[in-house]
């Protein structure tokens, strides 16, 4: 079996940890069409047709409903009609909770949902439905593992370490976590350290910029990291402040 990946739109050339890992895995079987706003929607669709025809797949998996694609990045209906009329099978994964299934133009052969929630919201769609949640390795670190990971990250061994993971946005709500750290610093000085792992993208700077101007001394912001498991193992507690989630992987990993 040969797997190809087509990137419909590249949003950024920074904060690409996952993208870089996919390229490392796939090599020349990773295909990209172009940056956001670099092509009009018709040309982008035509280039996608050319790439799909060159690959000539047996199955196409779309990691989002094409009617959605972040709302501003949709596929044209004519392209969807072409793609769904071909000989290959099509499977879709709806990865957000905001898309209304009533807005589906064409149903795929099957849905591979990432949460049981979607089975209920898509219950009136007629295609085959299956829940395939992202696999989590539940490895509970030993005391020795925890000490070793703390040494790797240069954590103080005599403090309680609290971790928050996620892109810095209002929905992820890191501000509340920083406010909690400030209260803890005042009441338990020197006992706790709070670690924030996740990128600070420029398009959300209005949110995280003011927070960064006044961080308490017990907070460290690590930015985007590819070794989140190391942070998970090294810390004592996971702080989940998000107000906008469906099935957060970080919370499942922290368990």
Short mmCIF file of N, CA and C in Angstrom, two decimals, residues 14-129:
data_model
loop_
_atom_site.label_atom_id
_atom_site.label_comp_id
_atom_site.label_asym_id
_atom_site.label_seq_id
_atom_site.Cartn_x
_atom_site.Cartn_y
_atom_site.Cartn_z
N UNK A 14 6.08 28.76 9.30
CA UNK A 14 6.61 28.63 10.66
C UNK A 14 5.63 27.78 11.48
N UNK A 15 6.08 27.31 12.63
CA UNK A 15 5.27 26.44 13.49
C UNK A 15 4.77 25.21 12.71
N UNK A 16 5.71 24.52 12.10
CA UNK A 16 5.35 23.40 11.22
C UNK A 16 5.84 22.06 11.75
N UNK A 17 5.79 21.84 13.05
CA UNK A 17 6.30 20.59 13.63
C UNK A 17 5.62 19.38 13.00
N UNK A 18 4.29 19.37 12.98
CA UNK A 18 3.57 18.22 12.43
C UNK A 18 3.79 18.09 10.93
N UNK A 19 3.77 19.21 10.23
CA UNK A 19 3.99 19.19 8.77
C UNK A 19 5.36 18.62 8.45
N UNK A 20 6.37 19.05 9.17
CA UNK A 20 7.73 18.56 8.93
C UNK A 20 7.83 17.06 9.19
N UNK A 21 7.13 16.58 10.21
CA UNK A 21 7.15 15.14 10.49
C UNK A 21 6.50 14.35 9.37
N UNK A 22 5.42 14.88 8.79
CA UNK A 22 4.77 14.22 7.67
C UNK A 22 5.68 14.18 6.44
N UNK A 23 6.38 15.27 6.19
CA UNK A 23 7.31 15.30 5.06
C UNK A 23 8.43 14.29 5.26
N UNK A 24 8.92 14.17 6.50
CA UNK A 24 9.97 13.20 6.80
C UNK A 24 9.47 11.78 6.56
N UNK A 25 8.22 11.50 6.90
CA UNK A 25 7.66 10.17 6.69
C UNK A 25 7.41 9.86 5.23
N UNK A 26 6.91 10.84 4.47
CA UNK A 26 6.41 10.58 3.13
C UNK A 26 7.37 10.95 2.01
N UNK A 27 8.29 11.86 2.27
CA UNK A 27 9.22 12.26 1.22
C UNK A 27 8.50 12.87 0.03
N UNK A 28 8.78 12.33 -1.19
CA UNK A 28 8.17 12.91 -2.39
C UNK A 28 6.70 12.51 -2.56
N UNK A 29 6.16 11.77 -1.60
CA UNK A 29 4.72 11.47 -1.60
C UNK A 29 3.92 12.50 -0.80
N UNK A 30 4.60 13.55 -0.35
CA UNK A 30 3.94 14.72 0.25
C UNK A 30 3.84 15.78 -0.84
N UNK A 31 2.63 16.22 -1.14
CA UNK A 31 2.40 17.17 -2.21
C UNK A 31 1.70 18.41 -1.65
N UNK A 32 2.11 19.58 -2.09
CA UNK A 32 1.45 20.80 -1.63
C UNK A 32 1.02 21.62 -2.83
N UNK A 33 -0.10 22.29 -2.71
CA UNK A 33 -0.65 23.06 -3.83
C UNK A 33 -0.21 24.52 -3.78
N UNK A 34 -0.10 25.09 -2.60
CA UNK A 34 0.35 26.48 -2.52
C UNK A 34 -0.16 27.16 -1.27
N UNK A 35 0.45 28.31 -0.99
CA UNK A 35 0.12 29.07 0.21
C UNK A 35 -1.28 29.67 0.12
N UNK A 36 -1.82 29.99 1.28
CA UNK A 36 -3.09 30.70 1.39
C UNK A 36 -2.99 32.01 0.62
N UNK A 37 -4.01 32.31 -0.18
CA UNK A 37 -4.11 33.55 -0.97
C UNK A 37 -3.14 33.62 -2.14
N UNK A 38 -2.39 32.53 -2.40
CA UNK A 38 -1.47 32.54 -3.55
C UNK A 38 -2.16 32.15 -4.85
N UNK A 39 -3.35 31.52 -4.75
CA UNK A 39 -4.10 31.08 -5.92
C UNK A 39 -5.57 31.42 -5.72
N UNK A 40 -6.28 31.64 -6.82
CA UNK A 40 -7.72 31.77 -6.64
C UNK A 40 -8.32 30.37 -6.52
N UNK A 41 -9.56 30.30 -6.07
CA UNK A 41 -10.17 29.03 -5.72
C UNK A 41 -10.30 28.10 -6.93
N UNK A 42 -10.47 28.68 -8.13
CA UNK A 42 -10.59 27.85 -9.34
C UNK A 42 -9.26 27.21 -9.69
N UNK A 43 -8.20 27.98 -9.65
CA UNK A 43 -6.87 27.44 -9.98
C UNK A 43 -6.43 26.42 -8.93
N UNK A 44 -6.74 26.69 -7.66
CA UNK A 44 -6.38 25.74 -6.60
C UNK A 44 -7.09 24.40 -6.83
N UNK A 45 -8.36 24.46 -7.17
CA UNK A 45 -9.10 23.24 -7.44
C UNK A 45 -8.56 22.49 -8.65
N UNK A 46 -8.17 23.22 -9.70
CA UNK A 46 -7.64 22.57 -10.89
C UNK A 46 -6.31 21.88 -10.60
N UNK A 47 -5.47 22.52 -9.81
CA UNK A 47 -4.20 21.88 -9.45
C UNK A 47 -4.42 20.64 -8.60
N UNK A 48 -5.44 20.68 -7.75
CA UNK A 48 -5.75 19.50 -6.95
C UNK A 48 -6.22 18.35 -7.84
N UNK A 49 -7.05 18.67 -8.84
CA UNK A 49 -7.49 17.64 -9.79
C UNK A 49 -6.29 16.99 -10.47
N UNK A 50 -5.34 17.82 -10.91
CA UNK A 50 -4.17 17.29 -11.61
C UNK A 50 -3.36 16.36 -10.71
N UNK A 51 -3.21 16.73 -9.44
CA UNK A 51 -2.43 15.90 -8.53
C UNK A 51 -3.15 14.58 -8.23
N UNK A 52 -4.48 14.65 -8.04
CA UNK A 52 -5.22 13.42 -7.76
C UNK A 52 -5.18 12.49 -8.96
N UNK A 53 -5.33 13.03 -10.16
CA UNK A 53 -5.30 12.21 -11.36
C UNK A 53 -3.93 11.57 -11.55
N UNK A 54 -2.86 12.28 -11.20
CA UNK A 54 -1.51 11.72 -11.32
C UNK A 54 -1.30 10.57 -10.35
N UNK A 55 -1.85 10.68 -9.16
CA UNK A 55 -1.72 9.61 -8.15
C UNK A 55 -2.65 8.44 -8.48
N UNK A 56 -3.85 8.75 -8.97
CA UNK A 56 -4.86 7.75 -9.31
C UNK A 56 -5.12 6.82 -8.13
N UNK A 57 -5.66 7.34 -7.04
CA UNK A 57 -5.79 6.55 -5.81
C UNK A 57 -6.95 5.56 -5.85
N UNK A 58 -6.93 4.65 -4.93
CA UNK A 58 -8.08 3.75 -4.71
C UNK A 58 -9.04 4.36 -3.69
N UNK A 59 -8.48 5.03 -2.68
CA UNK A 59 -9.27 5.65 -1.62
C UNK A 59 -8.73 7.06 -1.38
N UNK A 60 -9.63 8.00 -1.22
CA UNK A 60 -9.26 9.36 -0.83
C UNK A 60 -9.85 9.62 0.56
N UNK A 61 -9.00 10.02 1.48
CA UNK A 61 -9.47 10.44 2.81
C UNK A 61 -9.28 11.94 2.92
N UNK A 62 -10.37 12.65 3.20
CA UNK A 62 -10.32 14.11 3.34
C UNK A 62 -10.43 14.44 4.82
N UNK A 63 -9.42 15.12 5.35
CA UNK A 63 -9.36 15.39 6.79
C UNK A 63 -10.16 16.63 7.15
N UNK A 64 -11.36 16.71 6.60
CA UNK A 64 -12.33 17.76 6.91
C UNK A 64 -13.43 17.66 5.88
N UNK A 65 -14.61 18.11 6.21
CA UNK A 65 -15.66 18.18 5.20
C UNK A 65 -15.30 19.29 4.20
N UNK A 66 -15.23 18.98 2.91
CA UNK A 66 -14.76 19.99 1.95
C UNK A 66 -15.66 21.20 1.86
N UNK A 67 -16.92 21.08 2.32
CA UNK A 67 -17.79 22.25 2.35
C UNK A 67 -17.37 23.24 3.45
N UNK A 68 -16.51 22.80 4.34
CA UNK A 68 -16.10 23.64 5.47
C UNK A 68 -14.72 24.24 5.23
N UNK A 69 -13.68 23.44 5.43
CA UNK A 69 -12.29 23.88 5.22
C UNK A 69 -12.05 25.28 5.80
N UNK A 70 -12.32 25.42 7.10
CA UNK A 70 -12.13 26.70 7.80
C UNK A 70 -13.00 27.81 7.24
N UNK A 71 -14.06 27.49 6.56
CA UNK A 71 -15.08 28.39 6.03
C UNK A 71 -14.57 29.29 4.90
N UNK A 72 -13.34 29.80 5.00
CA UNK A 72 -12.81 30.70 3.98
C UNK A 72 -11.94 29.95 2.97
N UNK A 73 -11.86 28.63 3.09
CA UNK A 73 -10.93 27.85 2.28
C UNK A 73 -11.65 26.66 1.63
N UNK A 74 -12.92 26.87 1.28
CA UNK A 74 -13.75 25.78 0.80
C UNK A 74 -13.35 25.34 -0.61
N UNK A 75 -13.77 24.11 -0.95
CA UNK A 75 -13.66 23.65 -2.33
C UNK A 75 -14.90 24.11 -3.09
N UNK A 76 -14.71 24.40 -4.37
CA UNK A 76 -15.85 24.76 -5.21
C UNK A 76 -16.79 23.56 -5.36
N UNK A 77 -18.10 23.78 -5.38
CA UNK A 77 -19.04 22.68 -5.56
C UNK A 77 -18.78 21.87 -6.83
N UNK A 78 -18.39 22.54 -7.92
CA UNK A 78 -18.12 21.81 -9.17
C UNK A 78 -16.97 20.83 -9.00
N UNK A 79 -15.95 21.22 -8.24
CA UNK A 79 -14.84 20.31 -8.01
C UNK A 79 -15.28 19.13 -7.15
N UNK A 80 -16.08 19.39 -6.14
CA UNK A 80 -16.59 18.30 -5.31
C UNK A 80 -17.37 17.31 -6.15
N UNK A 81 -18.23 17.80 -7.05
CA UNK A 81 -19.01 16.91 -7.90
C UNK A 81 -18.11 16.04 -8.75
N UNK A 82 -17.04 16.63 -9.29
CA UNK A 82 -16.09 15.84 -10.09
C UNK A 82 -15.43 14.76 -9.22
N UNK A 83 -14.95 15.15 -8.05
CA UNK A 83 -14.19 14.22 -7.22
C UNK A 83 -15.05 13.05 -6.75
N UNK A 84 -16.30 13.33 -6.41
CA UNK A 84 -17.18 12.29 -5.86
C UNK A 84 -17.81 11.42 -6.96
N UNK A 85 -17.61 11.79 -8.22
CA UNK A 85 -18.19 11.01 -9.33
C UNK A 85 -17.18 10.02 -9.92
N UNK A 86 -15.96 9.97 -9.38
CA UNK A 86 -14.93 9.11 -9.94
C UNK A 86 -15.00 7.70 -9.35
N UNK A 87 -14.09 6.83 -9.80
CA UNK A 87 -14.15 5.41 -9.43
C UNK A 87 -13.64 5.14 -8.02
N UNK A 88 -12.83 6.04 -7.47
CA UNK A 88 -12.29 5.80 -6.14
C UNK A 88 -13.35 5.99 -5.06
N UNK A 89 -13.04 5.43 -3.88
CA UNK A 89 -13.90 5.62 -2.71
C UNK A 89 -13.42 6.85 -1.94
N UNK A 90 -14.36 7.52 -1.26
CA UNK A 90 -14.02 8.73 -0.51
C UNK A 90 -14.50 8.59 0.93
N UNK A 91 -13.60 8.91 1.85
CA UNK A 91 -13.89 8.90 3.28
C UNK A 91 -13.59 10.30 3.82
N UNK A 92 -14.47 10.82 4.66
CA UNK A 92 -14.27 12.14 5.26
C UNK A 92 -14.18 12.05 6.77
N UNK A 93 -13.38 12.94 7.35
CA UNK A 93 -13.33 13.12 8.80
C UNK A 93 -13.68 14.57 9.10
N UNK A 94 -14.77 14.77 9.84
CA UNK A 94 -15.12 16.12 10.29
C UNK A 94 -14.39 16.35 11.61
N UNK A 95 -13.41 17.26 11.60
CA UNK A 95 -12.56 17.38 12.79
C UNK A 95 -12.96 18.53 13.71
N UNK A 96 -14.05 19.26 13.36
CA UNK A 96 -14.50 20.30 14.29
C UNK A 96 -15.94 20.05 14.69
N UNK A 97 -16.46 20.84 15.61
CA UNK A 97 -17.83 20.67 16.09
C UNK A 97 -18.74 21.79 15.60
N UNK A 98 -18.22 22.65 14.73
CA UNK A 98 -19.00 23.81 14.28
C UNK A 98 -19.73 23.56 12.97
N UNK A 99 -19.28 22.55 12.21
CA UNK A 99 -19.90 22.31 10.90
C UNK A 99 -21.27 21.66 11.07
N UNK A 100 -22.25 22.21 10.36
CA UNK A 100 -23.62 21.68 10.40
C UNK A 100 -23.76 20.63 9.28
N UNK A 101 -24.02 19.37 9.62
CA UNK A 101 -24.14 18.33 8.59
C UNK A 101 -25.23 18.60 7.57
N UNK A 102 -26.20 19.45 7.91
CA UNK A 102 -27.24 19.80 6.94
C UNK A 102 -26.66 20.55 5.74
N UNK A 103 -25.45 21.09 5.90
CA UNK A 103 -24.80 21.83 4.83
C UNK A 103 -23.97 20.95 3.90
N UNK A 104 -24.01 19.64 4.11
CA UNK A 104 -23.31 18.74 3.20
C UNK A 104 -23.93 18.80 1.81
N UNK A 105 -23.09 18.97 0.78
CA UNK A 105 -23.56 18.95 -0.59
C UNK A 105 -23.63 17.52 -1.12
N UNK A 106 -22.59 16.74 -0.82
CA UNK A 106 -22.50 15.36 -1.29
C UNK A 106 -21.96 14.52 -0.14
N UNK A 107 -22.57 13.39 0.11
CA UNK A 107 -22.06 12.49 1.13
C UNK A 107 -20.96 11.60 0.55
N UNK A 108 -19.92 11.33 1.32
CA UNK A 108 -18.87 10.41 0.85
C UNK A 108 -19.35 8.96 0.98
N UNK A 109 -18.49 8.03 0.61
CA UNK A 109 -18.80 6.61 0.81
C UNK A 109 -18.83 6.26 2.29
N UNK A 110 -18.01 6.97 3.07
CA UNK A 110 -17.98 6.70 4.50
C UNK A 110 -17.44 7.87 5.27
N UNK A 111 -17.79 7.91 6.57
CA UNK A 111 -17.26 8.91 7.49
C UNK A 111 -16.38 8.21 8.51
N UNK A 112 -15.17 8.70 8.72
CA UNK A 112 -14.30 8.22 9.78
C UNK A 112 -14.23 9.33 10.83
N UNK A 113 -15.10 9.25 11.82
CA UNK A 113 -15.20 10.32 12.81
C UNK A 113 -14.10 10.20 13.86
N UNK A 114 -13.63 11.35 14.35
CA UNK A 114 -12.58 11.34 15.37
C UNK A 114 -13.16 11.37 16.79
N UNK A 115 -14.49 11.54 16.92
CA UNK A 115 -15.13 11.51 18.24
C UNK A 115 -16.51 10.87 18.12
N UNK A 116 -16.99 10.23 19.19
CA UNK A 116 -18.37 9.71 19.17
C UNK A 116 -19.42 10.80 19.01
N UNK A 117 -19.07 12.02 19.37
CA UNK A 117 -19.99 13.16 19.25
C UNK A 117 -20.55 13.28 17.83
N UNK A 118 -19.67 13.04 16.83
CA UNK A 118 -20.08 13.23 15.44
C UNK A 118 -21.07 12.17 14.97
N UNK A 119 -21.05 11.00 15.60
CA UNK A 119 -22.01 9.97 15.22
C UNK A 119 -23.42 10.48 15.46
N UNK A 120 -23.60 11.24 16.53
CA UNK A 120 -24.92 11.79 16.84
C UNK A 120 -25.25 12.96 15.92
N UNK A 121 -24.32 13.88 15.73
CA UNK A 121 -24.62 15.06 14.92
C UNK A 121 -24.81 14.71 13.44
N UNK A 122 -24.16 13.64 12.97
CA UNK A 122 -24.29 13.21 11.57
C UNK A 122 -25.28 12.05 11.43
N UNK A 123 -26.12 11.82 12.40
CA UNK A 123 -26.96 10.62 12.41
C UNK A 123 -27.91 10.55 11.22
N UNK A 124 -28.27 11.71 10.65
CA UNK A 124 -29.20 11.71 9.52
C UNK A 124 -28.52 11.58 8.17
N UNK A 125 -27.18 11.56 8.15
CA UNK A 125 -26.47 11.32 6.90
C UNK A 125 -26.42 9.82 6.64
N UNK A 126 -26.55 9.43 5.39
CA UNK A 126 -26.79 8.03 5.07
C UNK A 126 -25.53 7.18 4.90
N UNK A 127 -24.38 7.78 4.84
CA UNK A 127 -23.14 7.03 4.58
C UNK A 127 -22.73 6.17 5.77
N UNK A 128 -21.85 5.21 5.50
CA UNK A 128 -21.26 4.40 6.56
C UNK A 128 -20.54 5.31 7.55
N UNK A 129 -20.66 5.01 8.85
CA UNK A 129 -20.04 5.84 9.89
C UNK A 129 -19.21 4.97 10.82
#
